[in-house]
Coordinates of C-alpha atoms in Angstrom, one line a residue:
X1 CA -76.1 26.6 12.2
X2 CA -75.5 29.9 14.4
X3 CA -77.2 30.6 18.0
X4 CA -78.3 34.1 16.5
X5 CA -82.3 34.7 17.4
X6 CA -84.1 34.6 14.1
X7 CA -87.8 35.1 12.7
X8 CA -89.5 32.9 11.4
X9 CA -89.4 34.7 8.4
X10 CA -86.4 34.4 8.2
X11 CA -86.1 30.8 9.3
X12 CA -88.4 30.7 5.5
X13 CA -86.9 32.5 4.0
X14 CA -83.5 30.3 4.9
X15 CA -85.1 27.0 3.7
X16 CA -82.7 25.1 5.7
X17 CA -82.6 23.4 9.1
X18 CA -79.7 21.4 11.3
X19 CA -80.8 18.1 13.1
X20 CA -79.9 19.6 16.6
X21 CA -83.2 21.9 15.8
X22 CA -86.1 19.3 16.5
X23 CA -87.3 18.5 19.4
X24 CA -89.4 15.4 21.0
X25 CA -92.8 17.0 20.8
X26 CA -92.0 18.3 17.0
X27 CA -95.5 19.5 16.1
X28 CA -96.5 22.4 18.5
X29 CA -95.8 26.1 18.4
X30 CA -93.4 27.1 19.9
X31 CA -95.3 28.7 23.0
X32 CA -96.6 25.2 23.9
X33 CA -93.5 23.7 23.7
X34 CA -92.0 26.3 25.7
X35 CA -95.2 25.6 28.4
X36 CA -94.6 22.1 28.3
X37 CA -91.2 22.0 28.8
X38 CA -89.1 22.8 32.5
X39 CA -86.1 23.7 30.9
X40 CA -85.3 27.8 30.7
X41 CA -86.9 29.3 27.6
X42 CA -84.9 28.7 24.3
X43 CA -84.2 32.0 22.4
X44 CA -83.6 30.6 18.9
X45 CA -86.6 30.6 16.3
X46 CA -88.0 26.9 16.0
X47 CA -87.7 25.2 12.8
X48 CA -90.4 22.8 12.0
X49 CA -89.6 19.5 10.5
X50 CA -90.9 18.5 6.8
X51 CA -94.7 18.5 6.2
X52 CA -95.7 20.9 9.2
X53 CA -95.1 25.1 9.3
X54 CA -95.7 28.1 7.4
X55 CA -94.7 25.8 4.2
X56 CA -97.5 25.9 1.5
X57 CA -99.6 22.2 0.7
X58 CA -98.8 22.5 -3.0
X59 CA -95.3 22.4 -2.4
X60 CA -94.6 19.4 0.2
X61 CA -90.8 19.8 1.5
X62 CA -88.7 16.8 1.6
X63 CA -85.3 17.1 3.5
X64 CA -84.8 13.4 3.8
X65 CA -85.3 14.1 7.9
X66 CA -89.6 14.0 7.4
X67 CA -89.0 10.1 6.5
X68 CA -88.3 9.4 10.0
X69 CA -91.9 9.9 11.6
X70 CA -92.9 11.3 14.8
X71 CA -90.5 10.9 17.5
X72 CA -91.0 8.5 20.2
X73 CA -92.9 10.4 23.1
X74 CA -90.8 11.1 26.4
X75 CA -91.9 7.7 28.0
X76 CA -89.7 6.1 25.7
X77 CA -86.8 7.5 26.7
X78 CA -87.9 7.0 30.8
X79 CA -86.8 10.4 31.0
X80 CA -88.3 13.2 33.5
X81 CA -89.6 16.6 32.9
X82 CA -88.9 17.9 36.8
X83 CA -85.3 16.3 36.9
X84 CA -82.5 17.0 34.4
X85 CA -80.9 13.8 33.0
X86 CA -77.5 13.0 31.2
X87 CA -77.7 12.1 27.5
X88 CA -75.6 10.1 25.2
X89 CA -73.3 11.8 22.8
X90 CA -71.4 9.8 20.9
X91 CA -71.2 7.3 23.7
X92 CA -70.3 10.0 26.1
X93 CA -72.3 11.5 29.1
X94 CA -73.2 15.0 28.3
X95 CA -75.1 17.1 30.6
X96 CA -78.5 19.0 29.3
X97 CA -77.6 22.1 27.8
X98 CA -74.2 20.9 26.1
X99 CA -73.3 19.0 23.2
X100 CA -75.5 21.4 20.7
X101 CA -78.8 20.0 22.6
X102 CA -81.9 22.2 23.1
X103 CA -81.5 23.7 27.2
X104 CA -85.2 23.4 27.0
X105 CA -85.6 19.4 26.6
X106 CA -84.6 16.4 27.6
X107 CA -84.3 12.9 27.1
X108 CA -83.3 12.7 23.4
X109 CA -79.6 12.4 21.6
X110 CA -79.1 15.8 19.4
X111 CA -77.8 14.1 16.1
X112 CA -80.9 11.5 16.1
X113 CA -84.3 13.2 15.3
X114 CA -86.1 10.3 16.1
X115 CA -85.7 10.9 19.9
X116 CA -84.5 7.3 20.0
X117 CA -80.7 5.7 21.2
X118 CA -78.6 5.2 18.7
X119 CA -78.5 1.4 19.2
X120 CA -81.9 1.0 19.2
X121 CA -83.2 -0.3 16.1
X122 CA -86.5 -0.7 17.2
X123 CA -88.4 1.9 15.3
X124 CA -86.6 0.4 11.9
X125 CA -88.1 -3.1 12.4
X126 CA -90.9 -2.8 10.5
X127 CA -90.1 -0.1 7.7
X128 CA -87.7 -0.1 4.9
X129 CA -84.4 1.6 5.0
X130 CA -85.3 5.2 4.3
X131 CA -83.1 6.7 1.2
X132 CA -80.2 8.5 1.4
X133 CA -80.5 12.0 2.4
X134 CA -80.5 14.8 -0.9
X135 CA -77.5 17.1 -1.1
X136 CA -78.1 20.4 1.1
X137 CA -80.3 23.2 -0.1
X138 CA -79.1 25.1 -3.4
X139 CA -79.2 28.2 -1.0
X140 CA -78.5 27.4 2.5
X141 CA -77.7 30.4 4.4
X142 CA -75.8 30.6 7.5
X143 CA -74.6 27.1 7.9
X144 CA -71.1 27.0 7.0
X145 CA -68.9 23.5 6.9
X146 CA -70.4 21.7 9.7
X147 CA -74.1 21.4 7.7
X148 CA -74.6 17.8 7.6
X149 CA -75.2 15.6 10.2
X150 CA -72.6 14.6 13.2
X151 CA -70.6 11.8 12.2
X152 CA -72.0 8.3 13.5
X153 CA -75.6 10.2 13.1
X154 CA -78.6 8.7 10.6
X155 CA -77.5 9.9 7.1
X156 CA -73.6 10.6 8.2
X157 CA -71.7 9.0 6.0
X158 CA -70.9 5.4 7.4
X159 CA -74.1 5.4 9.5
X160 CA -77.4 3.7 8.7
X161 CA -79.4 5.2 5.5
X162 CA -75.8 7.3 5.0
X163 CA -73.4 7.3 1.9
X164 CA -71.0 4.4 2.4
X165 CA -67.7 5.9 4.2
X166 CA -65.1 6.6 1.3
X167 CA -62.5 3.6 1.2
X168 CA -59.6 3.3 3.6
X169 CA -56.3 3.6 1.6
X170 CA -54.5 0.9 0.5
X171 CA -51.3 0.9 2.3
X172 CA -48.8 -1.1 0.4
X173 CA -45.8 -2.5 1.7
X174 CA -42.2 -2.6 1.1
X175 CA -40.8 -3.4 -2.9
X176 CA -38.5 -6.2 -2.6
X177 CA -35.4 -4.5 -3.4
X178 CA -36.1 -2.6 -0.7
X179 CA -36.4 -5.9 1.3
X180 CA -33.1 -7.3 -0.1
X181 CA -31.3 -3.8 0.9
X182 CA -33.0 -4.1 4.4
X183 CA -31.3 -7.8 4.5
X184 CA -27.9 -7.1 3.4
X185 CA -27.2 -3.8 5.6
X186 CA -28.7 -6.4 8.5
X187 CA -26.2 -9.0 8.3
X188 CA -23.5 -6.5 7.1
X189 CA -23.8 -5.4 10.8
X190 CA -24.5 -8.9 12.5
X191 CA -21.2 -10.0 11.1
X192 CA -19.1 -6.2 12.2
X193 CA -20.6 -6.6 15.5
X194 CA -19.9 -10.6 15.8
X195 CA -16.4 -10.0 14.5
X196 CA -16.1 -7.4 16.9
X197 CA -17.6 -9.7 20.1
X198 CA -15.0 -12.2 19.0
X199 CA -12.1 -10.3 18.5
X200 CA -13.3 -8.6 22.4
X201 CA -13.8 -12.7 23.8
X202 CA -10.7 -14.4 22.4
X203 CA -8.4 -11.0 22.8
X204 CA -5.5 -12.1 25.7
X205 CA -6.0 -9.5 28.3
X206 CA -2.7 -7.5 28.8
X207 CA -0.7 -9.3 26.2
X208 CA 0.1 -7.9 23.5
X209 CA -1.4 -10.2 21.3
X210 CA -4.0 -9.3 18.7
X211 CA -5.0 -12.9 16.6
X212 CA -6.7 -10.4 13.9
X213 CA -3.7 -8.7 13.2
X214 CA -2.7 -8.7 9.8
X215 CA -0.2 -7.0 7.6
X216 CA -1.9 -8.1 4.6
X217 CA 0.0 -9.4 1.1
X218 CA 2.9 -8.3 -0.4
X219 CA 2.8 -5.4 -3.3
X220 CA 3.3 -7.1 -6.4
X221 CA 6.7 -5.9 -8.7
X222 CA 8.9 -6.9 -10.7
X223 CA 12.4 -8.5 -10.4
X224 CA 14.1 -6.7 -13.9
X225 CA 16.4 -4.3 -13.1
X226 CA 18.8 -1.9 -15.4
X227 CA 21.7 -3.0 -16.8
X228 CA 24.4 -0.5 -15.4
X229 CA 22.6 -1.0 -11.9
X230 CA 24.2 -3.4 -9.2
X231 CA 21.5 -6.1 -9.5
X232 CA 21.7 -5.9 -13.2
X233 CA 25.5 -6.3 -13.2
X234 CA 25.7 -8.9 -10.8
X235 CA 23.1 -10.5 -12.7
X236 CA 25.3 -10.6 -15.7
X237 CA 28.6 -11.3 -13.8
X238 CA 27.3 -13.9 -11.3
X239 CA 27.3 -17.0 -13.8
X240 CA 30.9 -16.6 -14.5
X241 CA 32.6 -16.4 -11.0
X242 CA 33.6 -19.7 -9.0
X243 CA 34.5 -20.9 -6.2
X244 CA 37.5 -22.8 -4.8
X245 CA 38.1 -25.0 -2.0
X246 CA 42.0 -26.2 -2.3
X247 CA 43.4 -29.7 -0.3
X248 CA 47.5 -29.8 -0.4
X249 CA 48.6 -31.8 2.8
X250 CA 47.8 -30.4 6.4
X251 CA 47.1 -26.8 4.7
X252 CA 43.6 -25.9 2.9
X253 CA 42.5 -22.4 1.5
X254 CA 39.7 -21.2 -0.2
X255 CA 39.4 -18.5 -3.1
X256 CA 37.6 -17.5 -6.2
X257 CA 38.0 -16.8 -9.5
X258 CA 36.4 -16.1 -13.1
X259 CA 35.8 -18.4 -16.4
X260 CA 37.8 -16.8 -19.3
X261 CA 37.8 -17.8 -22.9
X262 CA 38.6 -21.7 -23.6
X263 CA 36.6 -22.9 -20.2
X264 CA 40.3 -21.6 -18.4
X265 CA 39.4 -20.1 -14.8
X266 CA 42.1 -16.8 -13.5
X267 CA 42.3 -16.4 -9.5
X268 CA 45.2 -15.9 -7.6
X269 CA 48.8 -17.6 -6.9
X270 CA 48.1 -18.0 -3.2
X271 CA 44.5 -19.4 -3.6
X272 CA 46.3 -22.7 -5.2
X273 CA 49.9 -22.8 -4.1
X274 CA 49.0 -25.5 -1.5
X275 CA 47.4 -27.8 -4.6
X276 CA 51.2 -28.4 -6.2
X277 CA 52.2 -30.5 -6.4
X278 CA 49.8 -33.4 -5.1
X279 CA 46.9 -31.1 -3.9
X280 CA 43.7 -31.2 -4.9
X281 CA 41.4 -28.8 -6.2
X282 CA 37.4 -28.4 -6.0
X283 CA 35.5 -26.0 -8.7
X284 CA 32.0 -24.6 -7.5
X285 CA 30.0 -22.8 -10.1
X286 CA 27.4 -20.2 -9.6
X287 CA 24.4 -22.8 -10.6
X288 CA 26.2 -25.3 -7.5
X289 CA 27.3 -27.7 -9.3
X290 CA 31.2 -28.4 -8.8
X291 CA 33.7 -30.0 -10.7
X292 CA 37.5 -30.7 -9.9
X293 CA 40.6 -28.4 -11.2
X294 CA 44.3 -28.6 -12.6
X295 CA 46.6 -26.2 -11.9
X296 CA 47.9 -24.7 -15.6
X297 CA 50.4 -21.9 -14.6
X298 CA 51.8 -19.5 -11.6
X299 CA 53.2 -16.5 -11.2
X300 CA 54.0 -15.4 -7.5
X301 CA 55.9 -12.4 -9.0
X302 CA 52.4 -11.3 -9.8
X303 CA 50.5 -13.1 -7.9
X304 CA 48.5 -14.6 -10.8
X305 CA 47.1 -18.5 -11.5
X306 CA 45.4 -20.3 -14.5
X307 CA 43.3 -23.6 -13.6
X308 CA 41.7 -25.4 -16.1
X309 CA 38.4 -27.2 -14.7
X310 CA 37.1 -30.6 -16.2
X311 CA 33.5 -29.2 -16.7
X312 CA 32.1 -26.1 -17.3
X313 CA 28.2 -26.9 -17.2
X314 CA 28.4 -24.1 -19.4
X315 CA 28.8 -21.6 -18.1
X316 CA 29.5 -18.3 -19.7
X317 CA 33.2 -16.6 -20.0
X318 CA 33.2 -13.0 -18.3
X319 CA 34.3 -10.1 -20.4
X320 CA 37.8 -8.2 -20.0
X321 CA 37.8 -4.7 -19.8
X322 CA 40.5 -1.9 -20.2
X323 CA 42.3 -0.8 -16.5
X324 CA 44.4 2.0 -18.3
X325 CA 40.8 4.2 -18.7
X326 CA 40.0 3.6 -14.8
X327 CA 39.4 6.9 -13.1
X328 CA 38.8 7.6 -10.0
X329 CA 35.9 7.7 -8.4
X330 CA 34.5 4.6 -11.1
X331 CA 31.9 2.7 -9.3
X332 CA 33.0 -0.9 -8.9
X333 CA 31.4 -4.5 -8.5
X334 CA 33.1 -6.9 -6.4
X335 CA 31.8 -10.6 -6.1
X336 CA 33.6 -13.7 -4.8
X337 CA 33.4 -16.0 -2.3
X338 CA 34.1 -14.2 1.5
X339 CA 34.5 -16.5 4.1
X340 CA 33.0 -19.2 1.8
X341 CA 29.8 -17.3 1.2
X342 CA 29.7 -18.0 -2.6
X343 CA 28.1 -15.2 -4.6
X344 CA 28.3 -12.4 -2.4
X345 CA 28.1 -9.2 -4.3
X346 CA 29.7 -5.6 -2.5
X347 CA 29.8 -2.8 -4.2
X348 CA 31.8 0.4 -3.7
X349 CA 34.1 2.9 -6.3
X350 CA 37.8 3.2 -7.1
X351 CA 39.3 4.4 -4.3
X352 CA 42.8 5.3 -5.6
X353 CA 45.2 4.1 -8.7
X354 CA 49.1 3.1 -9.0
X355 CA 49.2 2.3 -5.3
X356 CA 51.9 -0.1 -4.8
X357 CA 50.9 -3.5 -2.7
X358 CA 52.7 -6.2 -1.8
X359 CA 51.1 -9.3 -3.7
X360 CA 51.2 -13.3 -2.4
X361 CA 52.0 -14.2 1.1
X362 CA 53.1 -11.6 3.8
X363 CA 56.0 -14.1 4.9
X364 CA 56.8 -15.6 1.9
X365 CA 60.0 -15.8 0.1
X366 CA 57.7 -15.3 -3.3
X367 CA 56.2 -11.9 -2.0
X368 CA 56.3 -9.2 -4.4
X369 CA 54.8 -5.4 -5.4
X370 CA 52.1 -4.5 -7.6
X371 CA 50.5 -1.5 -8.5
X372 CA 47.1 -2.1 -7.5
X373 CA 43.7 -0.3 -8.0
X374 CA 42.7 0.9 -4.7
X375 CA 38.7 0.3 -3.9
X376 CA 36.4 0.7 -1.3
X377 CA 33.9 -2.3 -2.2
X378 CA 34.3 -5.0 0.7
X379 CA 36.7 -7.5 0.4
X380 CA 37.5 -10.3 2.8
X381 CA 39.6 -13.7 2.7
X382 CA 37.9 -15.9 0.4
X383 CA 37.3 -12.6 -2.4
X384 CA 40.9 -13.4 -3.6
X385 CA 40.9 -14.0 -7.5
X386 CA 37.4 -12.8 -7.8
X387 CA 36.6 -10.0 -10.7
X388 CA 36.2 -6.2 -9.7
X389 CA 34.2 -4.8 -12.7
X390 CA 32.5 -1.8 -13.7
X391 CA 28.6 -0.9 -14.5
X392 CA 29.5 -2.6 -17.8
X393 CA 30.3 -5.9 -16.3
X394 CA 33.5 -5.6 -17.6
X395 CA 36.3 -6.8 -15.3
X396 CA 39.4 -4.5 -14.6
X397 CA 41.3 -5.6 -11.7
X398 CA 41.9 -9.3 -9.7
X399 CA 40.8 -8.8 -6.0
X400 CA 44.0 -10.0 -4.3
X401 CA 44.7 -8.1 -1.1
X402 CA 43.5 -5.8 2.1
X403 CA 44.6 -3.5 4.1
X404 CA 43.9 -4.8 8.0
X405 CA 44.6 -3.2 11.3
X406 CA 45.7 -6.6 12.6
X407 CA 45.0 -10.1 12.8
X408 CA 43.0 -11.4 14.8
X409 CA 42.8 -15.0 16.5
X410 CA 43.3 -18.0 14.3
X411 CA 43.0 -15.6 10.6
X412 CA 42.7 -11.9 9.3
X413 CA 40.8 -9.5 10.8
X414 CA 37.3 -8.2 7.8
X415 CA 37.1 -5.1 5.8
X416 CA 38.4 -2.2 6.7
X417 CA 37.3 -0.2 3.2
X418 CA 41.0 -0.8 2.2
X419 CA 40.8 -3.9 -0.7
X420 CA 42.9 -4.0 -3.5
X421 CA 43.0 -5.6 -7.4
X422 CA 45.6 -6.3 -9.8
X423 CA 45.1 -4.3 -12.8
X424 CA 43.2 -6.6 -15.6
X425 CA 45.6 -5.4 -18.2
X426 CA 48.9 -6.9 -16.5
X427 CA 46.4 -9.8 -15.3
X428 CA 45.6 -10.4 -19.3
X429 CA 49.1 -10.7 -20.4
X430 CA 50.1 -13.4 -17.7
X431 CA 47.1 -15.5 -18.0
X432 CA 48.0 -15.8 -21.8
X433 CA 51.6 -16.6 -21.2
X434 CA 50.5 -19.0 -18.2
X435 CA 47.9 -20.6 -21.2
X436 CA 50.6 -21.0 -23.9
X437 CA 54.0 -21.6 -22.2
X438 CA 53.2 -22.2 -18.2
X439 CA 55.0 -19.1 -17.2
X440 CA 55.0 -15.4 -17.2
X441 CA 57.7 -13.3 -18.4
X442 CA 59.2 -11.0 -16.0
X443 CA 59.5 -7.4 -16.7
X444 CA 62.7 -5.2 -15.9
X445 CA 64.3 -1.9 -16.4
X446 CA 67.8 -3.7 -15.2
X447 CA 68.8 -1.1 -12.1
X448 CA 69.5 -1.5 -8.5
X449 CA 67.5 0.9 -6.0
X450 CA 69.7 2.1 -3.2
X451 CA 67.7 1.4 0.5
X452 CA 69.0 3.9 2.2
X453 CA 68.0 7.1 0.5
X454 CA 65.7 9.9 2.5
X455 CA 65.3 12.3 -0.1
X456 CA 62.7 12.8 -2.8
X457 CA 62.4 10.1 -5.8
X458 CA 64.2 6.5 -6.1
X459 CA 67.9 7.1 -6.1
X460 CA 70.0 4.4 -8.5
X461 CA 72.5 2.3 -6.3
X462 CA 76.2 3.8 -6.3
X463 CA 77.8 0.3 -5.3
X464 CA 77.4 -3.2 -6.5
X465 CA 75.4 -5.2 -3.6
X466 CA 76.0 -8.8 -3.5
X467 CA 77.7 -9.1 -6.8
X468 CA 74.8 -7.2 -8.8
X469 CA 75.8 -3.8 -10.8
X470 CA 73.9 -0.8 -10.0
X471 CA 72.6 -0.9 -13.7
X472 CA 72.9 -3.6 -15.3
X473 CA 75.2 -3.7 -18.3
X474 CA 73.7 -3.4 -21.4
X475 CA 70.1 -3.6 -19.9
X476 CA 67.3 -1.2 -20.6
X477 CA 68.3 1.3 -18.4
X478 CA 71.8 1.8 -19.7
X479 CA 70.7 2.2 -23.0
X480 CA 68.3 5.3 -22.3
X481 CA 71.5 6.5 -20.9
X482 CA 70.9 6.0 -16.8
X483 CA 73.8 5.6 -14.2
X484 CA 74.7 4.8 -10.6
X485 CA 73.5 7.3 -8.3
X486 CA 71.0 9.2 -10.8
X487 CA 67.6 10.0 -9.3
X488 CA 64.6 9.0 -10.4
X489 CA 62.0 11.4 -9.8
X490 CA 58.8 10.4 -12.3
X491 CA 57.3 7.8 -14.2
X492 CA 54.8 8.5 -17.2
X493 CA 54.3 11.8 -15.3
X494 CA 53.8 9.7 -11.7
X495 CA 55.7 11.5 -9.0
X496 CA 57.4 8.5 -7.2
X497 CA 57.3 8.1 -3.7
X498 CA 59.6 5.4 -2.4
X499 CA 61.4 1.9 -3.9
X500 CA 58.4 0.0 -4.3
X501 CA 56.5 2.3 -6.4
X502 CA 58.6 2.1 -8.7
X503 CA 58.8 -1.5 -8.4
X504 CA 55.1 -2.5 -8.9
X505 CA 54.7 0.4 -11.7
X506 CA 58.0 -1.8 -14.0
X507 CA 55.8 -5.1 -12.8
X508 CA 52.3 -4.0 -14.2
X509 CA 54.3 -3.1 -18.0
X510 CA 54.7 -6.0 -20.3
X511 CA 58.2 -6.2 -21.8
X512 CA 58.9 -3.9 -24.7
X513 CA 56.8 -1.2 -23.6
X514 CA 58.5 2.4 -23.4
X515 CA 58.4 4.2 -20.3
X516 CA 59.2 8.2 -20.1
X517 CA 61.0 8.6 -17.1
X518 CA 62.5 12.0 -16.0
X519 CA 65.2 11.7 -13.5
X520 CA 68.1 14.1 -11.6
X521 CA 72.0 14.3 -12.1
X522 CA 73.7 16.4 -10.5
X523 CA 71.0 19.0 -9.7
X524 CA 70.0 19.0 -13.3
X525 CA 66.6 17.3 -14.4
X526 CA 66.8 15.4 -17.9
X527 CA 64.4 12.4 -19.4
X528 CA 64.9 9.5 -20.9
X529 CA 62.4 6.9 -22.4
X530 CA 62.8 3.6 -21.5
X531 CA 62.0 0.0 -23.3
X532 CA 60.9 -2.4 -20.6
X533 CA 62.5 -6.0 -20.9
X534 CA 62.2 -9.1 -19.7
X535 CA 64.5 -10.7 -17.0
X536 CA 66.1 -14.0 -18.2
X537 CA 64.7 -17.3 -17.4
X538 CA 65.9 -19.4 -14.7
X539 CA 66.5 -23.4 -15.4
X540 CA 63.8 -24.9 -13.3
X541 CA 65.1 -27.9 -11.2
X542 CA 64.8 -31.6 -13.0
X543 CA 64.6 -34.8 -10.9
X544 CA 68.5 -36.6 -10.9

């Protein structure tokens, strides 16, 4: 409703009311309710409730507010017309004058027009609950949103003779996955934190230690390797190289060696010169298992032995390879038995070609020169008659000596980068011989080298030394037309250096090869080819 002062035309012509309009008395003018009352005069226009007022008989007015009946008179309420009182609002004390009451009375609740408390259900006891109030009036003027009834008020919804309050929502709860989510994330972070609290409890303070520390599991990969690589030549290689451990008195040695063709095993001369002739010698092959050894055939001028062992356990024969196409710069394999660490596998290149080495013992009577092929690949007592071989797995040169800066106490000192191999070629000649007669031919150009010369070249002797010619009569040299103090300057194109070169270059040439050798006489350079032979056999000793 609005405070404006109205007519009571107007109020007719409205056709509406608010419940805060009526009064107790509720059937006098207003004039008489204004004398009756001590409160200050009320300037709103009265509205009169159903029934009563300007309203013609022929049309009754029903509001739903007439059903109620008289309100109780002032008594009821023990209220006083000289003394303002406080009313009940909504269970609230509100002064006279507030809360939308009438200034002008007292002792009733504005939202009940029955005058009565709203707990007192008194007046109900002996009627019927009264219907529920109609809808507001088609054209109600003037009264906005707040038209009905205070809440809690007869005929608010929820209260007595009211519509029934609308339904409270149903709140539903949780699905289940949502649950299970929930549940998960909860012990997802019970078990962080608890693994965190341990880790915190059982941590050593200041140690070092961590006991949850993990590195976790190796990558997974595979062994196979390629072919030409290290592993994949060793691979290949490995099954054919042995060991040896040889007993000959008070003297031992150790050594390897490689399983040729016909189950015959190639090392060195000085790996097994302590077996003859009552030694003894033990075979270990790459899967362990060992066997014992016969010596076949030596050579000390070449530093070269066959063996045959009494079991193979088959394992395979290596493959032999070409030296005359080493370059180089080749990378090289060497495996033997260092120190008596069977199978160990180094690997380096070739170092240098044609460099002259003296094979076998250092003291010994049978020490002689080879041309070696020069590598870098580690070599140490114990790799003597092992194979060096290429990326193919093929071999080309017997590891048989090293280069040292001294010995050192009780043996040699290790690896300097300095090993050396006999050339497979000259190796593969000797081994057959060794195989089919028990000795190697020796090869010679028949000429005496003169010690003493300085100059460039090997220089032919000019005098006979202990009854040997300078050049041997009738011998290879003589007939490619050599003599006594000629000097020879190259072999196949090899500038020579010193004695020995030439030496170990004649040694690594099988007899009946041809050499082209160009030499100086006289100041004048001139070639000549030569046919290597073979140096006679000596009568070996027979028991009287």
């Amino acid at each position: 409703m609005t405070d404006d002062a109205r007519t009571s035309h107007e109020a007719h012509d409205a056709e509406g009311r608010t419940p805060s309009d009526f009064t107790d008395g509720g059937h006098g003018t207003a004039e008489s309710r204004r004398a009756d009352s001590s409160g200050p005069e009320f300037s709103r226009p009265e509205f009169l409730p159903a029934g009563e007022g300007p309203f013609p008989a022929e049309q009754p007015r029903d509001d739903g507010w007439s059903q109620l009946g008289a309100p109780p008179d002032r008594a009821r309420w023990g209220g006083r017309q000289d003394q303002p009182e406080l009313l009940r609002h909504d269970d609230r004390d509100v002064p006279p004058g507030e809360g939308g009451r009438d200034p002008g009375l007292t002792g009733e609740h504005w939202g009940d027009p029955s005058g009565r408390p709203r707990h007192d259900t008194a007046a109900f006891a002996s009627q019927a609950p009264p219907p529920p109030p109609p809808p507001p009036p088609a054209q109600a003027f003037g009264m906005g949103p707040g038209w009905a009834p205070p809440p809690g008020s007869l005929g608010a919804p929820g209260s007595f003779g009211g519509p029934p309050p609308p339904p409270a929502p149903v709140r539903r709860g949780p699905r289940t996955a949502t649950l299970v989510i929930l549940a998960l994330m909860v012990a997802l972070l019970a078990s962080t934190l608890g693994s965190v609290g341990t880790y915190l409890l059982t941590k050593p303070a200041g140690s070092g230690r961590d006991p949850s520390f993990s590195l976790g599991g190796a990558p997974t990969g595979s062994s196979i390797r390629p072919p030409e690589s290290v592993a994949g030549v060793a691979s290949k290689v490995l099954p054919s190289v042995v060991s040896l451990a040889v007993e000959g008195g008070a003297s031992s040695s150790t050594g390897s060696g490689f399983l040729i063709k016909g189950g015959y095993v190639v090392t060195n001369n000085h790996v097994v010169a302590n077996a003859e002739p009552s030694g003894q010698i033990q075979i270990q092959f790459n899967n362990r298992k060992s066997t014992s050894a016969v010596v076949v055939g030596t050579d000390p001028e070449s530093d070269l032995a066959v063996v045959k062992p009494a079991e193979t356990f088959g394992a395979p024969e290596i493959t032999l390879g070409n030296s005359d196409n080493v370059v180089v710069g080749d990378p090289v394999i060497a495996i033997g038995s260092p120190l008596g660490l069977t199978g160990t596998v180094t690997s380096g290149i070739v170092s240098s070609l044609n460099r002259p080495v003296q094979a076998g013992e250092e003291n010994s009577s049978e020490a002689t020169w080879l041309s070696a092929v020069q590598t870098d690949a580690a070599i140490n007592p114990g790799n003597s008659g092992g194979p060096l071989v290429n990326v193919n797995g093929e071999v080309i040169g017997v590891n048989s000596a090293i280069a040292t800066l001294g010995r050192s106490v009780g043996g040699q000192s290790g690896s300097i980068g300095l090993g050396f191999a006999i050339p497979v070629n000259h190796a593969r000649r000797v081994a057959q011989e060794l195989i089919t007669t028990g000795k190697a031919k020796k090869s010679r150009i028949g000429v005496a080298i003169d010690p003493t010369y300085q100059g460039v070249g090997v220089r032919i002797a000019t005098e006979p030394r202990q009854g040997t010619q300078p050049v041997e009569p009738n011998g290879p040299a003589a007939q490619a037309g050599l003599k006594p103090g000629d000097v020879i300057l190259e072999v196949e194109g090899v500038v020579l250096q010193d004695g020995n070169e030439l030496i170990a270059m004649i040694r690594n040439r099988a007899p009946g090869e041809k050499l082209s050798i160009k030499y100086q006489r006289g100041g004048q350079e001139n070639t000549a080819t030569v046919t290597v032979g073979a140096a006679p056999e000596q009568p070996s000793p027979k028991p009287s």
